[in-house]
Amino acid sequence: MTTDDLDAMIADAAGRLRRAGHVCCLTGAGISAESGVATFRGAGGLWEGRRVEDVATPGAFTRDPEDVWQFYLWRRRQLVDKKPNAGHDALAEIERVLADFTLITQNVDNLHRLAGSSNVIELHGNVWTDRCTACPRENRSNKAPNASSESILDQIPHCENCGEMMRPGVVWFGEMLPADALAAAQEVSARCDVMLVAGTSAVVQPAASLAYWAQASGAAIIEINPDATPLSPLVDIRLPLPAGQVLPQIAQALSG
Ligand code: OAD
């Protein structure tokens, strides 16, 4: 792709966003890759060293809650010094510029909120949340464990309401998504005129289906991903570059 081609596509994307009544953006792990956060699939991905069923399923937690907590505390340790990148910042800027913009993320890393996005639907929860296994209690926690602690058994949190064990506030494989988050995401996907899809392999359901849903409801789809996905052949504009490179250009074209 030449620079002129890219410039024309950015201008086309910005024009569509400017004319749209409502815009949504669906993000995945790729948007945080430039912050140094591992994606899930592919070389060096988060699941490469561990089997998903060993750490990210309800069965794994029933079998060995300490092991599952160890994994999620390790994830917190990895995330504690990570900062939003230019892609996150650009989405926060796009929210400020557009009248009606909703961000739907599959990410649990909190980086969109740290960048200043406020209208955010977290489909898969947030790794900085502890949720009670027995009652509705949820706690936000800013604490990452000490990297030198050998066992975290004593650190498994228990509910202040009912005393039962807390679990990580994320969605595991085989679990339903939070009903309110999914309903809100489906509503904005059906209502939007343009959907940006950035940094997701678009293979995990039901999140991936939101883009198809938006398209079936008449929205234009703009995909930002260096690699092709199952969605790629169907999109209106495909920007095959890192989100941290493309999104700031779109934000600038919108603001300018
Ligand atoms: P994946 O790891 O499946 O996909 C990441 C995508 O980001 C890939 O398509 C990459 O090509 C792309 N990518 C990498 N670097 C990028 C960059 N700088 N800019 C733009 N794109 C880039 O992650 P997700 O699609 O988020 O679910 O995975 C979806 C869900 O599967 C996750 O939320 C998680 C996982 O299992 C749960 O944990 C429930």
Short mmCIF file of C-alpha atoms and ligand atoms in Angstrom, two decimals:
data_model
loop_
_atom_site.label_atom_id
_atom_site.label_comp_id
_atom_site.label_asym_id
_atom_site.label_seq_id
_atom_site.Cartn_x
_atom_site.Cartn_y
_atom_site.Cartn_z
CA MET A 1 0.00 0.00 0.00
CA THR A 2 1.38 3.44 -0.92
CA THR A 3 1.25 6.44 1.40
CA ASP A 4 -1.34 8.00 -0.91
CA ASP A 5 -3.53 4.87 -0.66
CA LEU A 6 -3.29 4.97 3.13
CA ASP A 7 -4.04 8.70 3.25
CA ALA A 8 -7.11 8.17 1.05
CA MET A 9 -8.37 5.35 3.29
CA ILE A 10 -7.82 7.42 6.45
CA ALA A 11 -9.73 10.32 4.87
CA ASP A 12 -12.53 7.95 3.84
CA ALA A 13 -12.68 6.48 7.37
CA ALA A 14 -12.70 9.93 9.01
CA GLY A 15 -15.42 11.15 6.61
CA ARG A 16 -17.65 8.19 7.44
CA LEU A 17 -17.12 8.72 11.17
CA ARG A 18 -17.88 12.44 10.90
CA ARG A 19 -21.13 11.80 9.04
CA ALA A 20 -22.26 8.98 11.34
CA GLY A 21 -24.93 9.55 13.97
CA HIS A 22 -23.57 6.84 16.23
CA VAL A 23 -20.19 5.12 16.18
CA CYS A 24 -18.96 2.07 18.08
CA CYS A 25 -15.56 0.53 18.33
CA LEU A 26 -14.89 -3.13 19.18
CA THR A 27 -11.39 -3.76 20.49
CA GLY A 28 -9.36 -6.83 21.37
CA ALA A 29 -5.96 -7.72 22.72
CA GLY A 30 -4.14 -6.29 19.67
CA ILE A 31 -4.92 -2.73 20.74
CA SER A 32 -2.82 -3.31 23.87
CA ALA A 33 0.03 -5.09 22.04
CA GLU A 34 1.88 -1.80 21.59
CA SER A 35 1.70 -1.27 25.36
CA GLY A 36 3.65 -4.51 25.76
CA VAL A 37 0.66 -6.66 26.79
CA ALA A 38 0.69 -10.18 25.32
CA THR A 39 -2.17 -11.04 22.95
CA PHE A 40 -3.92 -14.41 23.35
CA ARG A 41 -3.21 -16.18 20.09
CA GLY A 42 -0.11 -16.42 17.93
CA ALA A 43 3.59 -16.57 18.77
CA GLY A 44 4.34 -15.37 22.30
CA GLY A 45 0.61 -15.27 23.04
CA LEU A 46 -0.73 -15.55 26.55
CA TRP A 47 -2.10 -19.04 26.03
CA GLU A 48 1.12 -20.39 24.55
CA GLY A 49 2.56 -21.55 27.85
CA ARG A 50 -0.68 -22.73 29.48
CA ARG A 51 -3.70 -24.71 28.41
CA VAL A 52 -6.77 -22.47 28.56
CA GLU A 53 -8.74 -25.21 30.38
CA ASP A 54 -6.12 -25.23 33.15
CA VAL A 55 -6.54 -21.57 34.05
CA ALA A 56 -9.53 -19.90 32.42
CA THR A 57 -12.55 -22.12 32.98
CA PRO A 58 -14.98 -22.54 35.91
CA GLY A 59 -13.83 -26.17 36.17
CA ALA A 60 -10.23 -25.08 36.64
CA PHE A 61 -11.26 -22.79 39.51
CA THR A 62 -13.27 -25.54 41.19
CA ARG A 63 -10.34 -27.95 40.86
CA ASP A 64 -7.55 -25.62 41.88
CA PRO A 65 -8.51 -22.06 42.89
CA GLU A 66 -4.99 -21.29 44.04
CA ASP A 67 -3.54 -22.10 40.62
CA VAL A 68 -6.14 -19.95 38.87
CA TRP A 69 -5.53 -17.05 41.26
CA GLN A 70 -1.78 -17.45 40.71
CA PHE A 71 -2.34 -17.03 36.98
CA TYR A 72 -4.50 -13.92 37.35
CA LEU A 73 -2.19 -12.38 39.94
CA TRP A 74 0.65 -13.02 37.48
CA ARG A 75 -1.41 -11.17 34.87
CA ARG A 76 -1.86 -8.25 37.27
CA ARG A 77 1.86 -8.24 37.92
CA GLN A 78 2.43 -8.05 34.16
CA LEU A 79 -0.07 -5.21 33.75
CA VAL A 80 0.77 -3.06 36.75
CA ASP A 81 3.33 -0.91 34.93
CA LYS A 82 1.69 -0.97 31.49
CA LYS A 83 0.52 2.34 30.06
CA PRO A 84 -2.07 3.16 27.40
CA ASN A 85 -0.51 3.59 23.95
CA ALA A 86 -1.28 5.91 21.05
CA GLY A 87 -4.16 3.67 19.92
CA HIS A 88 -5.92 3.85 23.31
CA ASP A 89 -5.28 7.61 23.46
CA ALA A 90 -6.71 8.11 19.97
CA LEU A 91 -9.92 6.26 20.88
CA ALA A 92 -10.33 8.48 23.95
CA GLU A 93 -9.83 11.51 21.65
CA ILE A 94 -12.36 10.16 19.12
CA GLU A 95 -14.89 9.80 21.97
CA ARG A 96 -14.33 13.48 22.84
CA VAL A 97 -14.79 14.60 19.23
CA LEU A 98 -17.85 12.54 18.27
CA ALA A 99 -21.27 13.19 19.76
CA ASP A 100 -22.24 9.55 20.26
CA PHE A 101 -19.44 7.01 20.60
CA THR A 102 -19.37 3.71 22.47
CA LEU A 103 -16.33 1.55 23.04
CA ILE A 104 -16.86 -2.19 23.43
CA THR A 105 -13.79 -4.05 24.57
CA GLN A 106 -12.92 -7.69 25.06
CA ASN A 107 -9.88 -6.61 27.05
CA VAL A 108 -9.66 -6.98 30.81
CA ASP A 109 -6.56 -4.77 31.20
CA ASN A 110 -8.29 -1.44 32.05
CA LEU A 111 -6.05 0.49 29.62
CA HIS A 112 -8.96 2.14 27.77
CA ARG A 113 -10.19 3.71 31.00
CA LEU A 114 -6.67 4.76 31.95
CA ALA A 115 -6.43 6.50 28.55
CA GLY A 116 -9.57 8.50 29.35
CA SER A 117 -12.32 6.59 27.51
CA SER A 118 -15.45 6.78 29.62
CA ASN A 119 -18.27 5.20 27.59
CA VAL A 120 -16.78 1.70 27.81
CA ILE A 121 -18.52 -1.69 27.80
CA GLU A 122 -16.23 -4.40 29.21
CA LEU A 123 -17.51 -7.64 27.70
CA HIS A 124 -15.04 -9.94 29.46
CA GLY A 125 -14.78 -8.17 32.81
CA ASN A 126 -11.75 -6.49 34.32
CA VAL A 127 -8.70 -8.18 35.78
CA TRP A 128 -8.59 -5.56 38.55
CA THR A 129 -11.96 -6.74 39.89
CA ASP A 130 -12.56 -9.46 42.50
CA ARG A 131 -16.03 -11.00 42.41
CA CYS A 132 -17.66 -13.11 45.15
CA THR A 133 -18.38 -16.71 44.19
CA ALA A 134 -21.58 -16.69 46.30
CA CYS A 135 -23.10 -13.19 46.51
CA PRO A 136 -23.21 -10.12 44.20
CA ARG A 137 -20.27 -8.36 45.91
CA GLU A 138 -17.53 -7.00 43.61
CA ASN A 139 -14.40 -5.14 44.68
CA ARG A 140 -12.01 -3.10 42.60
CA SER A 141 -8.45 -3.84 43.60
CA ASN A 142 -5.43 -1.78 42.63
CA LYS A 143 -3.02 -4.14 44.28
CA ALA A 144 -0.69 -6.37 42.35
CA PRO A 145 0.98 -9.07 44.40
CA ASN A 146 4.59 -9.04 45.38
CA ALA A 147 6.59 -10.72 42.62
CA SER A 148 8.71 -12.54 45.20
CA SER A 149 5.83 -14.22 47.04
CA GLU A 150 6.10 -17.96 46.48
CA SER A 151 2.58 -18.96 47.41
CA ILE A 152 -0.50 -16.78 47.18
CA LEU A 153 -2.72 -19.17 49.15
CA ASP A 154 -3.00 -16.68 52.02
CA GLN A 155 -3.75 -13.91 49.55
CA ILE A 156 -6.89 -15.46 48.02
CA PRO A 157 -9.44 -12.82 48.97
CA HIS A 158 -12.63 -13.69 50.81
CA CYS A 159 -15.89 -11.78 50.63
CA GLU A 160 -16.46 -9.08 53.24
CA ASN A 161 -20.22 -9.70 53.02
CA CYS A 162 -20.56 -13.45 53.20
CA GLY A 163 -17.07 -14.85 53.80
CA GLU A 164 -17.03 -17.01 50.67
CA MET A 165 -14.07 -17.10 48.31
CA MET A 166 -13.66 -14.30 45.78
CA ARG A 167 -12.75 -15.10 42.17
CA PRO A 168 -11.18 -12.97 39.43
CA GLY A 169 -13.84 -10.71 37.88
CA VAL A 170 -13.26 -11.90 34.34
CA VAL A 171 -15.26 -14.10 32.00
CA TRP A 172 -13.92 -17.63 31.57
CA PHE A 173 -14.39 -20.02 28.69
CA GLY A 174 -17.71 -21.80 28.99
CA GLU A 175 -19.27 -18.91 30.94
CA MET A 176 -21.97 -16.49 29.89
CA LEU A 177 -20.93 -12.88 29.39
CA PRO A 178 -22.34 -10.39 31.93
CA ALA A 179 -25.93 -10.02 30.73
CA ASP A 180 -26.06 -6.22 31.08
CA ALA A 181 -22.78 -5.71 29.19
CA LEU A 182 -23.80 -8.05 26.38
CA ALA A 183 -27.24 -6.46 26.04
CA ALA A 184 -25.71 -2.97 25.93
CA ALA A 185 -23.14 -4.09 23.34
CA GLN A 186 -25.82 -5.67 21.16
CA GLU A 187 -27.95 -2.53 21.38
CA VAL A 188 -25.17 -0.15 20.31
CA SER A 189 -23.95 -2.56 17.60
CA ALA A 190 -27.42 -2.70 16.07
CA ARG A 191 -27.78 1.09 16.31
CA CYS A 192 -24.39 2.27 15.05
CA ASP A 193 -23.74 3.70 11.58
CA VAL A 194 -20.03 2.86 11.65
CA MET A 195 -18.15 0.24 13.65
CA LEU A 196 -14.39 0.35 14.07
CA VAL A 197 -12.94 -3.11 14.77
CA ALA A 198 -9.41 -2.85 16.11
CA GLY A 199 -6.96 -5.47 17.34
CA THR A 200 -9.17 -8.53 17.52
CA SER A 201 -8.82 -11.87 15.76
CA ALA A 202 -12.65 -11.85 15.58
CA VAL A 203 -12.94 -15.53 16.41
CA VAL A 204 -14.28 -15.54 19.98
CA GLN A 205 -18.05 -15.44 20.29
CA PRO A 206 -20.27 -13.70 21.05
CA ALA A 207 -17.95 -10.66 20.80
CA ALA A 208 -17.03 -11.32 17.16
CA SER A 209 -20.69 -11.60 16.16
CA LEU A 210 -21.24 -7.95 17.16
CA ALA A 211 -19.46 -6.82 14.00
CA TYR A 212 -21.66 -9.06 11.83
CA TRP A 213 -24.68 -7.79 13.73
CA ALA A 214 -23.66 -4.17 13.08
CA GLN A 215 -23.12 -4.88 9.41
CA ALA A 216 -26.44 -6.68 9.06
CA SER A 217 -28.06 -3.59 10.62
CA GLY A 218 -26.52 -1.37 7.93
CA ALA A 219 -23.31 -0.16 9.57
CA ALA A 220 -20.05 0.31 7.67
CA ILE A 221 -17.18 -1.71 9.17
CA ILE A 222 -13.62 -0.37 9.37
CA GLU A 223 -11.06 -2.97 10.44
CA ILE A 224 -7.65 -2.07 11.85
CA ASN A 225 -5.39 -5.10 12.15
CA PRO A 226 -2.00 -5.91 10.56
CA ASP A 227 -3.25 -9.49 9.99
CA ALA A 228 -6.35 -10.63 8.15
CA THR A 229 -9.24 -12.09 10.18
CA PRO A 230 -12.42 -13.97 9.22
CA LEU A 231 -14.09 -10.55 9.16
CA SER A 232 -11.62 -9.00 6.70
CA PRO A 233 -13.26 -10.08 3.42
CA LEU A 234 -16.52 -8.44 4.51
CA VAL A 235 -15.35 -5.05 5.75
CA ASP A 236 -15.81 -1.70 3.99
CA ILE A 237 -12.34 -0.36 4.82
CA ARG A 238 -9.42 -2.51 5.90
CA LEU A 239 -6.38 -0.74 7.36
CA PRO A 240 -3.70 -3.46 7.65
CA LEU A 241 -1.45 -1.61 10.11
CA PRO A 242 -0.94 -1.39 13.88
CA ALA A 243 -3.70 0.42 15.76
CA GLY A 244 -1.18 2.74 17.43
CA GLN A 245 -0.21 3.99 13.98
CA VAL A 246 -3.63 4.24 12.30
CA LEU A 247 -5.99 5.40 15.05
CA PRO A 248 -4.04 8.62 15.81
CA GLN A 249 -4.23 9.50 12.11
CA ILE A 250 -7.99 8.96 12.11
CA ALA A 251 -8.35 11.03 15.31
CA GLN A 252 -6.27 13.81 13.78
CA ALA A 253 -8.27 13.79 10.55
CA LEU A 254 -11.46 14.03 12.63
CA SER A 255 -10.24 16.86 14.83
CA GLY A 256 -8.68 18.79 11.96
P1 OAD B 1 -6.32 -12.39 19.94
O1 OAD B 1 -5.02 -12.66 20.59
O2 OAD B 1 -7.13 -13.57 19.50
O3 OAD B 1 -6.11 -11.48 18.64
C1 OAD B 1 -5.33 -10.31 18.68
C2 OAD B 1 -5.44 -9.66 17.32
O4 OAD B 1 -4.75 -8.43 17.38
C3 OAD B 1 -4.80 -10.48 16.18
O5 OAD B 1 -5.72 -10.57 15.08
C4 OAD B 1 -3.58 -9.65 15.78
O6 OAD B 1 -3.31 -9.70 14.38
C5 OAD B 1 -4.01 -8.25 16.17
N1 OAD B 1 -2.93 -7.32 16.48
C6 OAD B 1 -1.70 -7.57 17.00
N2 OAD B 1 -1.00 -6.43 17.15
C7 OAD B 1 -1.83 -5.43 16.74
C8 OAD B 1 -1.70 -4.00 16.67
N3 OAD B 1 -0.59 -3.39 17.07
N4 OAD B 1 -2.73 -3.28 16.21
C9 OAD B 1 -3.88 -3.89 15.80
N5 OAD B 1 -4.06 -5.24 15.84
C10 OAD B 1 -3.05 -5.99 16.31
O7 OAD B 1 -7.14 -11.45 20.93
P2 OAD B 1 -8.71 -11.15 20.99
O8 OAD B 1 -9.30 -11.07 19.63
O9 OAD B 1 -8.87 -9.99 21.90
O10 OAD B 1 -11.28 -13.97 26.01
O11 OAD B 1 -9.24 -12.44 21.72
C11 OAD B 1 -10.59 -12.48 22.07
C12 OAD B 1 -10.75 -13.17 23.38
O12 OAD B 1 -10.10 -14.44 23.33
C13 OAD B 1 -10.11 -12.49 24.56
O13 OAD B 1 -10.89 -11.45 25.13
C14 OAD B 1 -9.98 -13.62 25.53
C15 OAD B 1 -9.42 -14.65 24.58
O14 OAD B 1 -9.59 -15.93 24.92
C16 OAD B 1 -11.42 -14.39 27.27
O15 OAD B 1 -10.50 -14.46 28.04
C17 OAD B 1 -12.83 -14.74 27.64
#
